Amino acid sequence: MKEKEYEKLFSGFKGIEDDILAIFLRVQKKDGYISEEAIRRVSRFLKISENRLYGVATFYPKFRFTKPGRNTVKVCMGTACHVHGGQSLSDAVGWQLGISLGQTTDDGHFDFQRVTCLGCCTLAPVVQINDDIHDRVLVTGLKETLKQYE
Amino acid sequence: MNSFEKRRQEAQKKWDALQNSRVPVIYVGSATCGLAAGAAGVLKAVEQTLKRNRLKAKVVPVGCIGPCYLEPLMDITMPGEPRISYANVTPEKAQKIVESLLIEGKPLADLAVGHFGDNGSDLTTGIPKFFDMPMLKPQVRVVLRNAGYIDPDDIDHYLANDGYAGLVKAFKMGPEAVIEEIKEAGLRGRGGAGFPAFKKWEICRGAPGEQKYMVCNSSEGDPGAFMNRSLIESDPHSVLEGLLTAAFAIGASFGYIYINTDYRLAVARLRKAVTQMKEVGLLGKNILGSGFDFEIKIKEGAGAFVCGEETAQIACIEGRRGMPKARPPFPAISGIHGKPTIINNVETLGTIPNILRNGAAWYTQYGIEGNRGTKTFSLVGKVKRGGLIEVPLGVKLRTIIYDIGGGSWKKFKGVQTGGPSGGCLSEEHLDIPVEYESMNAAGSIMGSGGLIVMDEDTCAVDLALYFLRFTQKESCGKCSPCRVGTWHMVTILERIVSGQSQSGDLTKLQTLAETVQHASLCGLGQTAPNPVLTTLRYFRSEYLEHVNEKHCRAGVCKELIDYEIDPQKCNGCQLCVDVCPTDAISGAKAELHELDLSRCIRCKACYEVCRYNPLAGNAIVIKTRRSA
């Protein structure tokens, strides 16, 4: 983000500690992740140390600190998905993309995440790619599903 | 007449016009479950079909009516006829139904699942009543009364259905009488612990301090639970009305809604609902002339299961790491920024307007002594009819799993209640009543309402490990029993599922579990061992098989099973070669295939295609230690 964009982003906030999460959520929505630069800017705006901010942000699983890929593959690890083979699905996604959980492919095309629960448990197992929910994804159909995004 | 009553009358007119519409009305279930199943495509197809055929109809997106396994659901009301519901609708099917019903007047009874009217209409011949469906018949709809009926984005729909009537009544009664009413209704917190709702309120009302806070807890971090999210998505104003009523009762002038940022649709619907409340004068100063002031702020959380715990949630709202605090002082005395704070669960709040509107006596007709009212559950896992359900407290688990859910496809093994904090109950518990005390006595908890059904293909040890990995990962790290204890429990369980268990592992696991349960600071740690303790108790034979024989009867634990290709049966169809995600299978067309076990991740994909594809030879064998 550029200087101006940060200013615009901060303008809606009073600059109190209560807003830390809301600010980081806005930053991540814009950049896709929380960069070191963002931590520095937020620190100056809130007058709270970078260490402290980093401590808060890393506590919450939603925040990421590396640049995401162009397509984000999120495998749901909810209980319903687990009993329907979610673990195998997650392993298979990693193999297919050739990366481990949390990593981005070398060409920056895919990154691979897990989510706690997407809340559509009757459709398990579920994989979310970008904004699309793929329901009842079996490993048998995984290659086809991923191909749609290549 | 004041402007609010005027608005309500206008809303009523608008609603009546929709109910007696001269053009057909098409409703599409558009909660998370519906959208994930493809409701957006259905909506688009409906609109295109209307446009192409120059048909006039109203299209109304509604919330979740419950049977999520039938999503996407589309209902159509023809003028003067009852609403007819169609299930598992695809865009093609939607076009067919709309054209048939709107042009030819034929309802396509074989595609319909139910109608909402009384019998006697020609159009509904051959279609059963919607609420006579086996999944819906044993249910009672109190909290979910509007879910799937009204447009959640339109406050007028809520107002026309007695919306905010409970609040108006509360203003007339006064705060003390409201608390008394909730006491008489016997409402207990629906977040899991079941603490009497009025007691918390009473303490907070009596607590000194000008500024008090009222918080709606929509954290719902349990994997496999979506009751609260669905309620907000389907009827946000019912929760907001409850929030206002509770705030009025305790004397709070500011409210927070804590909700996970990942629940995008629920957050969006809440934001819209709050804006609408402002428009009709339900927020701000001197609301409806009652002298009560109230403002709401939506606080988006960034994950973290522990933030469902009250004190951790307060830390998160204050912009800190979401770590719990030792209690007392309880939040009702010292909460957000040290001020008296009440945190109530979404469902608790959603129940309150119903109690006030209809009276405590009406509410106590549901449920049993000490456990009054209804409870919503998300019924999922290995169950035929999964979805969002609501039942009176005290019904048997059997009613929920078999009558409502239709049982499992394969042999039923057990049910996990209360998510990661709950326990795994077996077949012998099917006849215990679903209420707070019985669930606790069985070693589980009622929890917020996740019910995950397991069948013979689910390994009890693997499930216990799954939950423990979850709580271990979500442990905030503040107290060592939880931080270190859950880690060691995971290590022991990992040894057991990989066939490396050492002597005394089960005893160690049991002792450790009890220590973590007793010594942890907050609810997360105290309940984290429940899945392990209950599986050790009710599924001990499975643990013993893993430990002594290195055998997993469900064929789930990857280190304890092997895959093999039966050379007699393999016809070289290459289907398994194509689906294998790790390229562990090789072989030319029509030649015997070979499996490289070192690359195999035991994902079952080859087994599935080989077994169910008619071109394949059913040659893949999964070998457990016993079959080997």
Short mmCIF file of N, CA and C in Angstrom, two decimals, chain B residues 355-456:
data_model
loop_
_atom_site.label_atom_id
_atom_site.label_comp_id
_atom_site.label_asym_id
_atom_site.label_seq_id
_atom_site.Cartn_x
_atom_site.Cartn_y
_atom_site.Cartn_z
N ILE B 355 -39.85 -15.15 24.45
CA ILE B 355 -40.33 -15.27 25.83
C ILE B 355 -41.14 -14.04 26.21
N LEU B 356 -40.61 -12.87 25.89
CA LEU B 356 -41.31 -11.65 26.29
C LEU B 356 -42.62 -11.47 25.55
N ARG B 357 -42.61 -11.82 24.28
CA ARG B 357 -43.81 -11.65 23.47
C ARG B 357 -44.93 -12.57 23.95
N ASN B 358 -44.54 -13.84 24.22
CA ASN B 358 -45.57 -14.84 24.53
C ASN B 358 -45.70 -15.15 26.01
N GLY B 359 -44.78 -14.66 26.80
CA GLY B 359 -44.85 -14.91 28.24
C GLY B 359 -44.07 -16.15 28.66
N ALA B 360 -43.62 -16.14 29.92
CA ALA B 360 -42.82 -17.25 30.44
C ALA B 360 -43.61 -18.55 30.45
N ALA B 361 -44.92 -18.45 30.76
CA ALA B 361 -45.74 -19.66 30.85
C ALA B 361 -45.80 -20.38 29.51
N TRP B 362 -45.87 -19.60 28.45
CA TRP B 362 -45.89 -20.20 27.11
C TRP B 362 -44.57 -20.93 26.86
N TYR B 363 -43.46 -20.30 27.24
CA TYR B 363 -42.15 -20.87 26.95
C TYR B 363 -41.92 -22.18 27.71
N THR B 364 -42.42 -22.23 28.96
CA THR B 364 -42.15 -23.42 29.78
C THR B 364 -42.94 -24.66 29.32
N GLN B 365 -43.85 -24.49 28.36
CA GLN B 365 -44.52 -25.69 27.83
C GLN B 365 -43.52 -26.58 27.09
N TYR B 366 -42.44 -25.99 26.63
CA TYR B 366 -41.42 -26.79 25.95
C TYR B 366 -40.36 -27.22 26.96
N GLY B 367 -39.83 -28.40 26.75
CA GLY B 367 -38.75 -28.86 27.62
C GLY B 367 -39.25 -29.56 28.86
N ILE B 368 -38.32 -29.81 29.79
CA ILE B 368 -38.66 -30.54 31.00
C ILE B 368 -38.21 -29.72 32.21
N GLU B 369 -38.61 -30.15 33.38
CA GLU B 369 -38.26 -29.44 34.63
C GLU B 369 -36.77 -29.14 34.69
N GLY B 370 -36.43 -27.92 34.92
CA GLY B 370 -35.01 -27.54 35.03
C GLY B 370 -34.34 -27.28 33.69
N ASN B 371 -34.96 -27.74 32.64
CA ASN B 371 -34.41 -27.54 31.29
C ASN B 371 -35.55 -27.11 30.38
N ARG B 372 -35.92 -25.86 30.51
CA ARG B 372 -37.07 -25.38 29.75
C ARG B 372 -36.67 -24.87 28.38
N GLY B 373 -37.61 -24.97 27.47
CA GLY B 373 -37.43 -24.36 26.16
C GLY B 373 -36.85 -25.29 25.11
N THR B 374 -36.35 -24.67 24.06
CA THR B 374 -35.85 -25.44 22.92
C THR B 374 -34.35 -25.18 22.74
N LYS B 375 -33.75 -26.01 21.91
CA LYS B 375 -32.31 -25.83 21.63
C LYS B 375 -32.09 -26.13 20.15
N THR B 376 -31.27 -25.31 19.52
CA THR B 376 -30.93 -25.60 18.12
C THR B 376 -29.66 -26.43 18.07
N PHE B 377 -29.58 -27.28 17.09
CA PHE B 377 -28.39 -28.12 16.88
C PHE B 377 -28.02 -28.10 15.40
N SER B 378 -26.73 -28.25 15.13
CA SER B 378 -26.37 -28.54 13.75
C SER B 378 -26.03 -30.02 13.69
N LEU B 379 -26.84 -30.73 12.99
CA LEU B 379 -26.75 -32.18 12.91
C LEU B 379 -25.99 -32.53 11.63
N VAL B 380 -24.77 -33.02 11.78
CA VAL B 380 -23.95 -33.28 10.59
C VAL B 380 -23.12 -34.55 10.78
N GLY B 381 -22.28 -34.83 9.82
CA GLY B 381 -21.43 -36.02 9.88
C GLY B 381 -22.05 -37.15 9.10
N LYS B 382 -21.95 -38.37 9.64
CA LYS B 382 -22.43 -39.53 8.91
C LYS B 382 -23.92 -39.75 9.21
N VAL B 383 -24.71 -38.80 8.74
CA VAL B 383 -26.14 -38.86 8.98
C VAL B 383 -26.84 -38.51 7.67
N LYS B 384 -27.98 -39.21 7.43
CA LYS B 384 -28.62 -39.05 6.12
C LYS B 384 -29.21 -37.67 5.91
N ARG B 385 -29.91 -37.16 6.95
CA ARG B 385 -30.56 -35.85 6.79
C ARG B 385 -29.92 -34.85 7.73
N GLY B 386 -28.91 -34.19 7.22
CA GLY B 386 -28.19 -33.23 8.05
C GLY B 386 -28.77 -31.84 7.91
N GLY B 387 -28.53 -31.00 8.92
CA GLY B 387 -28.99 -29.63 8.81
C GLY B 387 -29.12 -28.95 10.15
N LEU B 388 -29.85 -27.84 10.11
CA LEU B 388 -30.07 -27.02 11.30
C LEU B 388 -31.40 -27.42 11.89
N ILE B 389 -31.39 -27.85 13.15
CA ILE B 389 -32.64 -28.33 13.74
C ILE B 389 -32.92 -27.64 15.07
N GLU B 390 -34.16 -27.67 15.50
CA GLU B 390 -34.53 -27.14 16.81
C GLU B 390 -35.50 -28.11 17.47
N VAL B 391 -35.16 -28.52 18.68
CA VAL B 391 -36.01 -29.48 19.40
C VAL B 391 -36.23 -28.99 20.84
N PRO B 392 -37.31 -29.47 21.47
CA PRO B 392 -37.48 -29.13 22.89
C PRO B 392 -36.42 -29.86 23.71
N LEU B 393 -35.93 -29.24 24.76
CA LEU B 393 -34.95 -29.91 25.61
C LEU B 393 -35.59 -31.15 26.22
N GLY B 394 -34.79 -32.18 26.41
CA GLY B 394 -35.30 -33.40 27.01
C GLY B 394 -35.66 -34.49 26.00
N VAL B 395 -35.61 -34.18 24.70
CA VAL B 395 -35.84 -35.26 23.73
C VAL B 395 -34.66 -36.23 23.77
N LYS B 396 -34.89 -37.42 23.30
CA LYS B 396 -33.81 -38.39 23.31
C LYS B 396 -32.89 -38.19 22.13
N LEU B 397 -31.62 -38.56 22.34
CA LEU B 397 -30.66 -38.50 21.24
C LEU B 397 -31.14 -39.33 20.07
N ARG B 398 -31.80 -40.44 20.40
CA ARG B 398 -32.30 -41.32 19.34
C ARG B 398 -33.27 -40.58 18.42
N THR B 399 -34.15 -39.77 19.02
CA THR B 399 -35.11 -39.00 18.22
C THR B 399 -34.37 -38.09 17.25
N ILE B 400 -33.30 -37.44 17.77
CA ILE B 400 -32.56 -36.52 16.92
C ILE B 400 -31.84 -37.27 15.80
N ILE B 401 -31.15 -38.32 16.15
CA ILE B 401 -30.30 -38.98 15.16
C ILE B 401 -31.11 -39.85 14.19
N TYR B 402 -32.11 -40.57 14.71
CA TYR B 402 -32.87 -41.46 13.83
C TYR B 402 -34.12 -40.84 13.24
N ASP B 403 -34.99 -40.25 14.09
CA ASP B 403 -36.24 -39.71 13.55
C ASP B 403 -35.98 -38.48 12.68
N ILE B 404 -35.15 -37.58 13.21
CA ILE B 404 -34.88 -36.36 12.45
C ILE B 404 -33.80 -36.60 11.40
N GLY B 405 -32.70 -37.19 11.84
CA GLY B 405 -31.56 -37.35 10.94
C GLY B 405 -31.62 -38.56 10.02
N GLY B 406 -32.51 -39.50 10.33
CA GLY B 406 -32.62 -40.67 9.47
C GLY B 406 -31.50 -41.69 9.65
N GLY B 407 -30.69 -41.53 10.69
CA GLY B 407 -29.61 -42.49 10.97
C GLY B 407 -28.46 -42.38 9.98
N SER B 408 -27.50 -43.30 10.11
CA SER B 408 -26.34 -43.30 9.22
C SER B 408 -26.59 -44.24 8.05
N TRP B 409 -25.79 -44.08 7.01
CA TRP B 409 -25.89 -45.02 5.89
C TRP B 409 -25.32 -46.38 6.31
N LYS B 410 -24.19 -46.32 6.99
CA LYS B 410 -23.58 -47.56 7.46
C LYS B 410 -23.92 -47.74 8.94
N LYS B 411 -23.25 -48.67 9.62
CA LYS B 411 -23.59 -48.94 11.01
C LYS B 411 -23.22 -47.74 11.89
N PHE B 412 -24.17 -47.30 12.70
CA PHE B 412 -23.96 -46.17 13.60
C PHE B 412 -22.92 -46.53 14.67
N LYS B 413 -22.00 -45.60 14.92
CA LYS B 413 -21.02 -45.87 15.97
C LYS B 413 -21.22 -44.96 17.19
N GLY B 414 -21.36 -43.68 16.98
CA GLY B 414 -21.49 -42.78 18.12
C GLY B 414 -21.78 -41.37 17.66
N VAL B 415 -21.84 -40.46 18.63
CA VAL B 415 -22.12 -39.07 18.28
C VAL B 415 -21.30 -38.17 19.19
N GLN B 416 -20.65 -37.17 18.59
CA GLN B 416 -19.89 -36.19 19.36
C GLN B 416 -20.81 -35.01 19.62
N THR B 417 -21.04 -34.73 20.88
CA THR B 417 -21.88 -33.57 21.21
C THR B 417 -20.99 -32.47 21.79
N GLY B 418 -21.33 -31.23 21.51
CA GLY B 418 -20.62 -30.11 22.13
C GLY B 418 -19.27 -29.80 21.54
N GLY B 419 -18.98 -30.30 20.34
CA GLY B 419 -17.73 -29.95 19.66
C GLY B 419 -16.50 -30.42 20.41
N PRO B 420 -15.39 -29.70 20.27
CA PRO B 420 -14.12 -30.12 20.86
C PRO B 420 -14.16 -30.14 22.39
N SER B 421 -15.14 -29.45 22.98
CA SER B 421 -15.24 -29.42 24.43
C SER B 421 -16.16 -30.50 24.94
N GLY B 422 -16.78 -31.20 24.03
CA GLY B 422 -17.78 -32.17 24.43
C GLY B 422 -17.23 -33.58 24.41
N GLY B 423 -18.14 -34.52 24.44
CA GLY B 423 -17.70 -35.90 24.51
C GLY B 423 -18.33 -36.72 23.42
N CYS B 424 -17.78 -37.91 23.30
CA CYS B 424 -18.22 -38.82 22.27
C CYS B 424 -19.09 -39.88 22.93
N LEU B 425 -20.37 -39.91 22.58
CA LEU B 425 -21.28 -40.85 23.21
C LEU B 425 -21.56 -42.01 22.26
N SER B 426 -21.82 -43.17 22.86
CA SER B 426 -21.99 -44.36 22.03
C SER B 426 -23.45 -44.76 21.95
N GLU B 427 -23.68 -45.90 21.33
CA GLU B 427 -25.04 -46.37 21.11
C GLU B 427 -25.83 -46.49 22.42
N GLU B 428 -25.14 -46.86 23.50
CA GLU B 428 -25.85 -47.05 24.77
C GLU B 428 -26.47 -45.75 25.32
N HIS B 429 -26.02 -44.61 24.78
CA HIS B 429 -26.55 -43.34 25.28
C HIS B 429 -27.70 -42.80 24.45
N LEU B 430 -28.12 -43.54 23.44
CA LEU B 430 -29.13 -43.00 22.54
C LEU B 430 -30.42 -42.66 23.24
N ASP B 431 -30.67 -43.28 24.39
CA ASP B 431 -31.93 -43.03 25.05
C ASP B 431 -31.83 -42.04 26.20
N ILE B 432 -30.68 -41.41 26.37
CA ILE B 432 -30.63 -40.38 27.41
C ILE B 432 -31.25 -39.09 26.87
N PRO B 433 -31.92 -38.34 27.76
CA PRO B 433 -32.52 -37.10 27.30
C PRO B 433 -31.46 -36.03 27.03
N VAL B 434 -31.69 -35.24 26.01
CA VAL B 434 -30.75 -34.17 25.69
C VAL B 434 -31.06 -32.97 26.57
N GLU B 435 -30.36 -32.87 27.68
CA GLU B 435 -30.47 -31.72 28.57
C GLU B 435 -29.15 -31.60 29.33
N TYR B 436 -28.95 -30.45 29.95
CA TYR B 436 -27.63 -30.12 30.49
C TYR B 436 -27.09 -31.18 31.46
N GLU B 437 -27.93 -31.61 32.42
CA GLU B 437 -27.41 -32.49 33.47
C GLU B 437 -27.09 -33.89 32.94
N SER B 438 -28.00 -34.45 32.12
CA SER B 438 -27.75 -35.80 31.61
C SER B 438 -26.51 -35.86 30.74
N MET B 439 -26.30 -34.80 29.95
CA MET B 439 -25.13 -34.77 29.08
C MET B 439 -23.86 -34.71 29.93
N ASN B 440 -23.88 -33.91 30.98
CA ASN B 440 -22.72 -33.83 31.86
C ASN B 440 -22.47 -35.16 32.55
N ALA B 441 -23.55 -35.81 33.00
CA ALA B 441 -23.39 -37.08 33.70
C ALA B 441 -22.74 -38.12 32.79
N ALA B 442 -23.01 -38.02 31.50
CA ALA B 442 -22.43 -38.99 30.56
C ALA B 442 -20.99 -38.62 30.19
N GLY B 443 -20.49 -37.51 30.74
CA GLY B 443 -19.10 -37.12 30.48
C GLY B 443 -18.96 -36.17 29.31
N SER B 444 -20.11 -35.78 28.73
CA SER B 444 -20.05 -34.85 27.62
C SER B 444 -20.63 -33.52 28.09
N ILE B 445 -20.90 -32.63 27.17
CA ILE B 445 -21.60 -31.40 27.52
C ILE B 445 -22.65 -31.14 26.44
N MET B 446 -23.59 -30.32 26.80
CA MET B 446 -24.58 -29.90 25.81
C MET B 446 -23.89 -29.04 24.76
N GLY B 447 -23.03 -28.16 25.23
CA GLY B 447 -22.30 -27.30 24.31
C GLY B 447 -23.25 -26.35 23.60
N SER B 448 -22.73 -25.73 22.57
CA SER B 448 -23.56 -24.76 21.88
C SER B 448 -24.46 -25.44 20.86
N GLY B 449 -24.20 -26.70 20.56
CA GLY B 449 -25.16 -27.41 19.72
C GLY B 449 -24.63 -28.15 18.51
N GLY B 450 -23.36 -28.45 18.49
CA GLY B 450 -22.83 -29.25 17.38
C GLY B 450 -23.08 -30.73 17.65
N LEU B 451 -23.64 -31.43 16.70
CA LEU B 451 -23.82 -32.87 16.82
C LEU B 451 -23.18 -33.52 15.61
N ILE B 452 -22.11 -34.28 15.85
CA ILE B 452 -21.46 -34.93 14.73
C ILE B 452 -21.60 -36.44 14.85
N VAL B 453 -22.30 -37.01 13.90
CA VAL B 453 -22.60 -38.43 13.94
C VAL B 453 -21.45 -39.21 13.30
N MET B 454 -21.09 -40.33 13.93
CA MET B 454 -20.02 -41.18 13.38
C MET B 454 -20.58 -42.55 13.05
N ASP B 455 -20.04 -43.15 12.02
CA ASP B 455 -20.44 -44.52 11.71
C ASP B 455 -19.22 -45.43 11.80
N GLU B 456 -19.37 -46.67 11.37
CA GLU B 456 -18.29 -47.64 11.54
C GLU B 456 -17.01 -47.26 10.79
#
